[in-house]
Amino acid sequence: MAITFEVVHKDIAGRVGKLRVNDRIVRTPALLPVVNPHLPLVTPREMQEMGVEALITNAYIFRRSAEYRDRALAEGLHSVLDFDGVVMTDSGSFQLSVYGEVEVSNRDTLEFQQAIGSDIVVPLDIPTPSDASRERAARELAVTMDRIREAQQLFPDANLAGPVQGGIFTDLREEAGRAVRDLNFTFAPIGAVVPLMENYRYRDLVKVVLAAKRGLSPATAVHLFGAGHPSMFALAVAMGCDLFDSAAYALFAREGRYITPHGSFKIDELAELPCSCRVCRSMTADELRTSGDRERLLALHNLYVTLAEIARIRQAIQDGTLWELVDERCRSHPRLLDGYRELLAHASTLARDDPVSKRRFFYRGSETCRRTEVLRFREVIPRIPLGDRVLVSFDGREVPGFDTVLNFKPPFGPYPAELAETFPIGQSEVPEWDDDMVRSGCAGIRALMKAHPEKRFVVLCGEAWARLVSEEVPDAEVVS
């Protein structure tokens, strides 16, 4: 297969990379706008001029279209769509999820996708609904894997995607990921997650994606099928998703909805247009609302905003500030915050691939205490060489009679003065100390004490913190 994936920058599990498909390169994370040839609110050529490097269209729609089927077979997708980038095709699984059946076989859709010149071909996987039983999910996963293997046997040289299914059952998702990995796929969409997003089940979404990622190879480019709204892109990228496809820009426009990075609004309720795209800077909210071209203008705005969010995420990964962007976006909705907290529950696993040094660390609330940088610092604390008598000083004061004096910075914990300029101590900004961050720092003291049970530890802190420290570090002497 002529699909390769090169990772250039990393933060958390997010990757800035280069997806090479034949002789075309797509920067990731990337958005693949969904294109319906019958409803071209924004043309593929316009998308390309906006910076879109890849898009997705539905092979099932082309196959059944009297207007486009023969043209696609004769001219190829790129010519029909007037698009020079990567074109991925869905097999008809979306229609399968909506209608329960499609009038096409796995072999038929694979042959058609090949015939019309699709750059990335998808087998006819079965999108198991989120309310399905485990028995059904396992049965449908087996069918999906059979179809993936059939696709490899029929078209060994095709640029095939290996969809990961399994419903909401994490063991099945992990099993599917391993199976796709063992078949040497370098491109793997995670499917049947749209109902989770539509119902704001972001906690379940995180569990499903991370389970699939556990099974997949780290070298695999991961596509999250149907992830449409920019408010959740940062969370998905932090989980390790590299590509997204979305029809939200058009669907929301038809409903009169105006997308922002932190939610969407009904255009009829807006007095101002809080966006700097060319649509919003060329007219007022009243003019957009009453325009005869309102639907198209809204679609353009929605796509501009979505693409800008992808660019913002790529920059955050390069800056090492993805956690802060995730924190900001996930506070736009309580259910997104649920997803964020679930992601933090897996921070110890995410820390294995997270860079050891970054540009900065900003404290943004209690969730910050559970980030990968804090956990990693706590893991290296036991390596600090200590004398027999150890003082942990909250304000930097030294007291005679101690062999080792350590400073204290929450949410990390104790550190020697020699590390004051290194990451994360030297590059972290915290507001006035609160209970949560000090408790987190005390966990660092406990980690150090556990590694050195033979040492005597004294914590020097102000009266304001003495009681909390005594509760959190009961085996240390607390002096105020």
PDB file of N, CA and C in Angstrom, residues 287-338:
ATOM      1  N   GLU A 287     -27.279  41.328   8.031  1.00  0.00           N
ATOM      2  CA  GLU A 287     -27.089  41.111   6.598  1.00  0.00           C
ATOM      3  C   GLU A 287     -26.925  39.625   6.278  1.00  0.00           C
ATOM      4  N   LEU A 288     -26.205  38.904   7.132  1.00  0.00           N
ATOM      5  CA  LEU A 288     -26.059  37.462   6.923  1.00  0.00           C
ATOM      6  C   LEU A 288     -27.394  36.753   7.101  1.00  0.00           C
ATOM      7  N   ARG A 289     -28.139  37.164   8.118  1.00  0.00           N
ATOM      8  CA  ARG A 289     -29.408  36.518   8.429  1.00  0.00           C
ATOM      9  C   ARG A 289     -30.421  36.670   7.297  1.00  0.00           C
ATOM     10  N   THR A 290     -30.384  37.797   6.627  1.00  0.00           N
ATOM     11  CA  THR A 290     -31.401  38.082   5.600  1.00  0.00           C
ATOM     12  C   THR A 290     -30.884  37.861   4.176  1.00  0.00           C
ATOM     13  N   SER A 291     -29.643  37.420   4.050  1.00  0.00           N
ATOM     14  CA  SER A 291     -29.067  37.232   2.721  1.00  0.00           C
ATOM     15  C   SER A 291     -29.763  36.105   1.969  1.00  0.00           C
ATOM     16  N   GLY A 292     -29.964  36.306   0.685  1.00  0.00           N
ATOM     17  CA  GLY A 292     -30.523  35.237  -0.146  1.00  0.00           C
ATOM     18  C   GLY A 292     -29.555  34.079  -0.307  1.00  0.00           C
ATOM     19  N   ASP A 293     -28.283  34.324   0.023  1.00  0.00           N
ATOM     20  CA  ASP A 293     -27.241  33.298  -0.073  1.00  0.00           C
ATOM     21  C   ASP A 293     -26.814  32.843   1.326  1.00  0.00           C
ATOM     22  N   ARG A 294     -27.736  32.949   2.288  1.00  0.00           N
ATOM     23  CA  ARG A 294     -27.394  32.713   3.687  1.00  0.00           C
ATOM     24  C   ARG A 294     -26.799  31.330   3.929  1.00  0.00           C
ATOM     25  N   GLU A 295     -27.404  30.314   3.340  1.00  0.00           N
ATOM     26  CA  GLU A 295     -26.957  28.945   3.599  1.00  0.00           C
ATOM     27  C   GLU A 295     -25.520  28.736   3.140  1.00  0.00           C
ATOM     28  N   ARG A 296     -25.209  29.205   1.964  1.00  0.00           N
ATOM     29  CA  ARG A 296     -23.834  29.059   1.457  1.00  0.00           C
ATOM     30  C   ARG A 296     -22.842  29.875   2.288  1.00  0.00           C
ATOM     31  N   LEU A 297     -23.220  31.094   2.657  1.00  0.00           N
ATOM     32  CA  LEU A 297     -22.329  31.942   3.449  1.00  0.00           C
ATOM     33  C   LEU A 297     -22.072  31.325   4.820  1.00  0.00           C
ATOM     34  N   LEU A 298     -23.107  30.763   5.411  1.00  0.00           N
ATOM     35  CA  LEU A 298     -22.929  30.080   6.690  1.00  0.00           C
ATOM     36  C   LEU A 298     -22.005  28.870   6.542  1.00  0.00           C
ATOM     37  N   ALA A 299     -22.174  28.127   5.446  1.00  0.00           N
ATOM     38  CA  ALA A 299     -21.314  26.967   5.214  1.00  0.00           C
ATOM     39  C   ALA A 299     -19.853  27.396   5.078  1.00  0.00           C
ATOM     40  N   LEU A 300     -19.614  28.489   4.361  1.00  0.00           N
ATOM     41  CA  LEU A 300     -18.254  29.002   4.218  1.00  0.00           C
ATOM     42  C   LEU A 300     -17.684  29.391   5.573  1.00  0.00           C
ATOM     43  N   HIS A 301     -18.460  30.153   6.353  1.00  0.00           N
ATOM     44  CA  HIS A 301     -17.999  30.525   7.696  1.00  0.00           C
ATOM     45  C   HIS A 301     -17.692  29.288   8.533  1.00  0.00           C
ATOM     46  N   ASN A 302     -18.612  28.335   8.535  1.00  0.00           N
ATOM     47  CA  ASN A 302     -18.434  27.143   9.357  1.00  0.00           C
ATOM     48  C   ASN A 302     -17.166  26.378   8.974  1.00  0.00           C
ATOM     49  N   LEU A 303     -16.883  26.325   7.684  1.00  0.00           N
ATOM     50  CA  LEU A 303     -15.684  25.624   7.237  1.00  0.00           C
ATOM     51  C   LEU A 303     -14.425  26.401   7.602  1.00  0.00           C
ATOM     52  N   TYR A 304     -14.459  27.728   7.453  1.00  0.00           N
ATOM     53  CA  TYR A 304     -13.322  28.550   7.867  1.00  0.00           C
ATOM     54  C   TYR A 304     -12.991  28.303   9.343  1.00  0.00           C
ATOM     55  N   VAL A 305     -14.008  28.333  10.182  1.00  0.00           N
ATOM     56  CA  VAL A 305     -13.803  28.163  11.626  1.00  0.00           C
ATOM     57  C   VAL A 305     -13.230  26.781  11.929  1.00  0.00           C
ATOM     58  N   THR A 306     -13.755  25.769  11.264  1.00  0.00           N
ATOM     59  CA  THR A 306     -13.308  24.405  11.514  1.00  0.00           C
ATOM     60  C   THR A 306     -11.857  24.219  11.089  1.00  0.00           C
ATOM     61  N   LEU A 307     -11.494  24.748   9.931  1.00  0.00           N
ATOM     62  CA  LEU A 307     -10.113  24.647   9.469  1.00  0.00           C
ATOM     63  C   LEU A 307      -9.164  25.437  10.367  1.00  0.00           C
ATOM     64  N   ALA A 308      -9.621  26.589  10.850  1.00  0.00           N
ATOM     65  CA  ALA A 308      -8.785  27.393  11.749  1.00  0.00           C
ATOM     66  C   ALA A 308      -8.509  26.648  13.046  1.00  0.00           C
ATOM     67  N   GLU A 309      -9.495  25.907  13.532  1.00  0.00           N
ATOM     68  CA  GLU A 309      -9.287  25.141  14.766  1.00  0.00           C
ATOM     69  C   GLU A 309      -8.254  24.037  14.559  1.00  0.00           C
ATOM     70  N   ILE A 310      -8.302  23.388  13.408  1.00  0.00           N
ATOM     71  CA  ILE A 310      -7.294  22.366  13.107  1.00  0.00           C
ATOM     72  C   ILE A 310      -5.898  22.992  13.091  1.00  0.00           C
ATOM     73  N   ALA A 311      -5.761  24.161  12.471  1.00  0.00           N
ATOM     74  CA  ALA A 311      -4.468  24.844  12.447  1.00  0.00           C
ATOM     75  C   ALA A 311      -4.024  25.228  13.852  1.00  0.00           C
ATOM     76  N   ARG A 312      -4.975  25.674  14.664  1.00  0.00           N
ATOM     77  CA  ARG A 312      -4.656  26.046  16.047  1.00  0.00           C
ATOM     78  C   ARG A 312      -4.152  24.843  16.827  1.00  0.00           C
ATOM     79  N   ILE A 313      -4.728  23.688  16.589  1.00  0.00           N
ATOM     80  CA  ILE A 313      -4.306  22.462  17.270  1.00  0.00           C
ATOM     81  C   ILE A 313      -2.900  22.058  16.828  1.00  0.00           C
ATOM     82  N   ARG A 314      -2.636  22.147  15.536  1.00  0.00           N
ATOM     83  CA  ARG A 314      -1.284  21.823  15.050  1.00  0.00           C
ATOM     84  C   ARG A 314      -0.244  22.715  15.716  1.00  0.00           C
ATOM     85  N   GLN A 315      -0.561  23.997  15.846  1.00  0.00           N
ATOM     86  CA  GLN A 315       0.379  24.913  16.485  1.00  0.00           C
ATOM     87  C   GLN A 315       0.547  24.578  17.964  1.00  0.00           C
ATOM     88  N   ALA A 316      -0.554  24.223  18.636  1.00  0.00           N
ATOM     89  CA  ALA A 316      -0.476  23.875  20.064  1.00  0.00           C
ATOM     90  C   ALA A 316       0.410  22.656  20.286  1.00  0.00           C
ATOM     91  N   ILE A 317       0.330  21.688  19.378  1.00  0.00           N
ATOM     92  CA  ILE A 317       1.192  20.508  19.499  1.00  0.00           C
ATOM     93  C   ILE A 317       2.653  20.914  19.379  1.00  0.00           C
ATOM     94  N   GLN A 318       2.964  21.758  18.417  1.00  0.00           N
ATOM     95  CA  GLN A 318       4.346  22.195  18.240  1.00  0.00           C
ATOM     96  C   GLN A 318       4.831  23.034  19.413  1.00  0.00           C
ATOM     97  N   ASP A 319       3.915  23.794  20.040  1.00  0.00           N
ATOM     98  CA  ASP A 319       4.279  24.616  21.190  1.00  0.00           C
ATOM     99  C   ASP A 319       4.302  23.826  22.495  1.00  0.00           C
ATOM    100  N   GLY A 320       3.751  22.606  22.493  1.00  0.00           N
ATOM    101  CA  GLY A 320       3.648  21.835  23.726  1.00  0.00           C
ATOM    102  C   GLY A 320       2.574  22.354  24.660  1.00  0.00           C
ATOM    103  N   THR A 321       1.518  22.950  24.100  1.00  0.00           N
ATOM    104  CA  THR A 321       0.454  23.535  24.921  1.00  0.00           C
ATOM    105  C   THR A 321      -0.900  22.897  24.632  1.00  0.00           C
ATOM    106  N   LEU A 322      -0.905  21.664  24.152  1.00  0.00           N
ATOM    107  CA  LEU A 322      -2.166  21.024  23.792  1.00  0.00           C
ATOM    108  C   LEU A 322      -3.057  20.819  25.011  1.00  0.00           C
ATOM    109  N   TRP A 323      -2.460  20.482  26.168  1.00  0.00           N
ATOM    110  CA  TRP A 323      -3.288  20.304  27.363  1.00  0.00           C
ATOM    111  C   TRP A 323      -4.098  21.566  27.657  1.00  0.00           C
ATOM    112  N   GLU A 324      -3.492  22.713  27.489  1.00  0.00           N
ATOM    113  CA  GLU A 324      -4.188  23.962  27.792  1.00  0.00           C
ATOM    114  C   GLU A 324      -5.331  24.223  26.813  1.00  0.00           C
ATOM    115  N   LEU A 325      -5.117  23.876  25.546  1.00  0.00           N
ATOM    116  CA  LEU A 325      -6.190  24.032  24.570  1.00  0.00           C
ATOM    117  C   LEU A 325      -7.325  23.053  24.858  1.00  0.00           C
ATOM    118  N   VAL A 326      -6.988  21.817  25.220  1.00  0.00           N
ATOM    119  CA  VAL A 326      -8.018  20.841  25.593  1.00  0.00           C
ATOM    120  C   VAL A 326      -8.818  21.357  26.778  1.00  0.00           C
ATOM    121  N   ASP A 327      -8.123  21.871  27.775  1.00  0.00           N
ATOM    122  CA  ASP A 327      -8.790  22.401  28.966  1.00  0.00           C
ATOM    123  C   ASP A 327      -9.749  23.532  28.600  1.00  0.00           C
ATOM    124  N   GLU A 328      -9.280  24.428  27.739  1.00  0.00           N
ATOM    125  CA  GLU A 328     -10.118  25.552  27.330  1.00  0.00           C
ATOM    126  C   GLU A 328     -11.352  25.094  26.562  1.00  0.00           C
ATOM    127  N   ARG A 329     -11.174  24.219  25.584  1.00  0.00           N
ATOM    128  CA  ARG A 329     -12.296  23.786  24.762  1.00  0.00           C
ATOM    129  C   ARG A 329     -13.289  22.950  25.567  1.00  0.00           C
ATOM    130  N   CYS A 330     -12.785  22.103  26.450  1.00  0.00           N
ATOM    131  CA  CYS A 330     -13.670  21.180  27.166  1.00  0.00           C
ATOM    132  C   CYS A 330     -14.453  21.856  28.278  1.00  0.00           C
ATOM    133  N   ARG A 331     -14.175  23.113  28.548  1.00  0.00           N
ATOM    134  CA  ARG A 331     -14.995  23.851  29.513  1.00  0.00           C
ATOM    135  C   ARG A 331     -16.165  24.556  28.842  1.00  0.00           C
ATOM    136  N   SER A 332     -16.313  24.316  27.540  1.00  0.00           N
ATOM    137  CA  SER A 332     -17.430  24.930  26.827  1.00  0.00           C
ATOM    138  C   SER A 332     -18.721  24.147  26.995  1.00  0.00           C
ATOM    139  N   HIS A 333     -18.625  22.896  27.487  1.00  0.00           N
ATOM    140  CA  HIS A 333     -19.822  22.087  27.714  1.00  0.00           C
ATOM    141  C   HIS A 333     -19.534  21.074  28.821  1.00  0.00           C
ATOM    142  N   PRO A 334     -20.468  20.895  29.761  1.00  0.00           N
ATOM    143  CA  PRO A 334     -20.221  19.962  30.870  1.00  0.00           C
ATOM    144  C   PRO A 334     -19.885  18.546  30.428  1.00  0.00           C
ATOM    145  N   ARG A 335     -20.461  18.080  29.330  1.00  0.00           N
ATOM    146  CA  ARG A 335     -20.180  16.713  28.882  1.00  0.00           C
ATOM    147  C   ARG A 335     -18.781  16.603  28.260  1.00  0.00           C
ATOM    148  N   LEU A 336     -18.327  17.691  27.640  1.00  0.00           N
ATOM    149  CA  LEU A 336     -16.947  17.702  27.176  1.00  0.00           C
ATOM    150  C   LEU A 336     -15.994  17.662  28.362  1.00  0.00           C
ATOM    151  N   LEU A 337     -16.374  18.323  29.443  1.00  0.00           N
ATOM    152  CA  LEU A 337     -15.559  18.275  30.655  1.00  0.00           C
ATOM    153  C   LEU A 337     -15.500  16.850  31.196  1.00  0.00           C
ATOM    154  N   ASP A 338     -16.601  16.117  31.074  1.00  0.00           N
ATOM    155  CA  ASP A 338     -16.593  14.691  31.432  1.00  0.00           C
ATOM    156  C   ASP A 338     -15.537  13.937  30.623  1.00  0.00           C
TER     157      ASP A 338
END
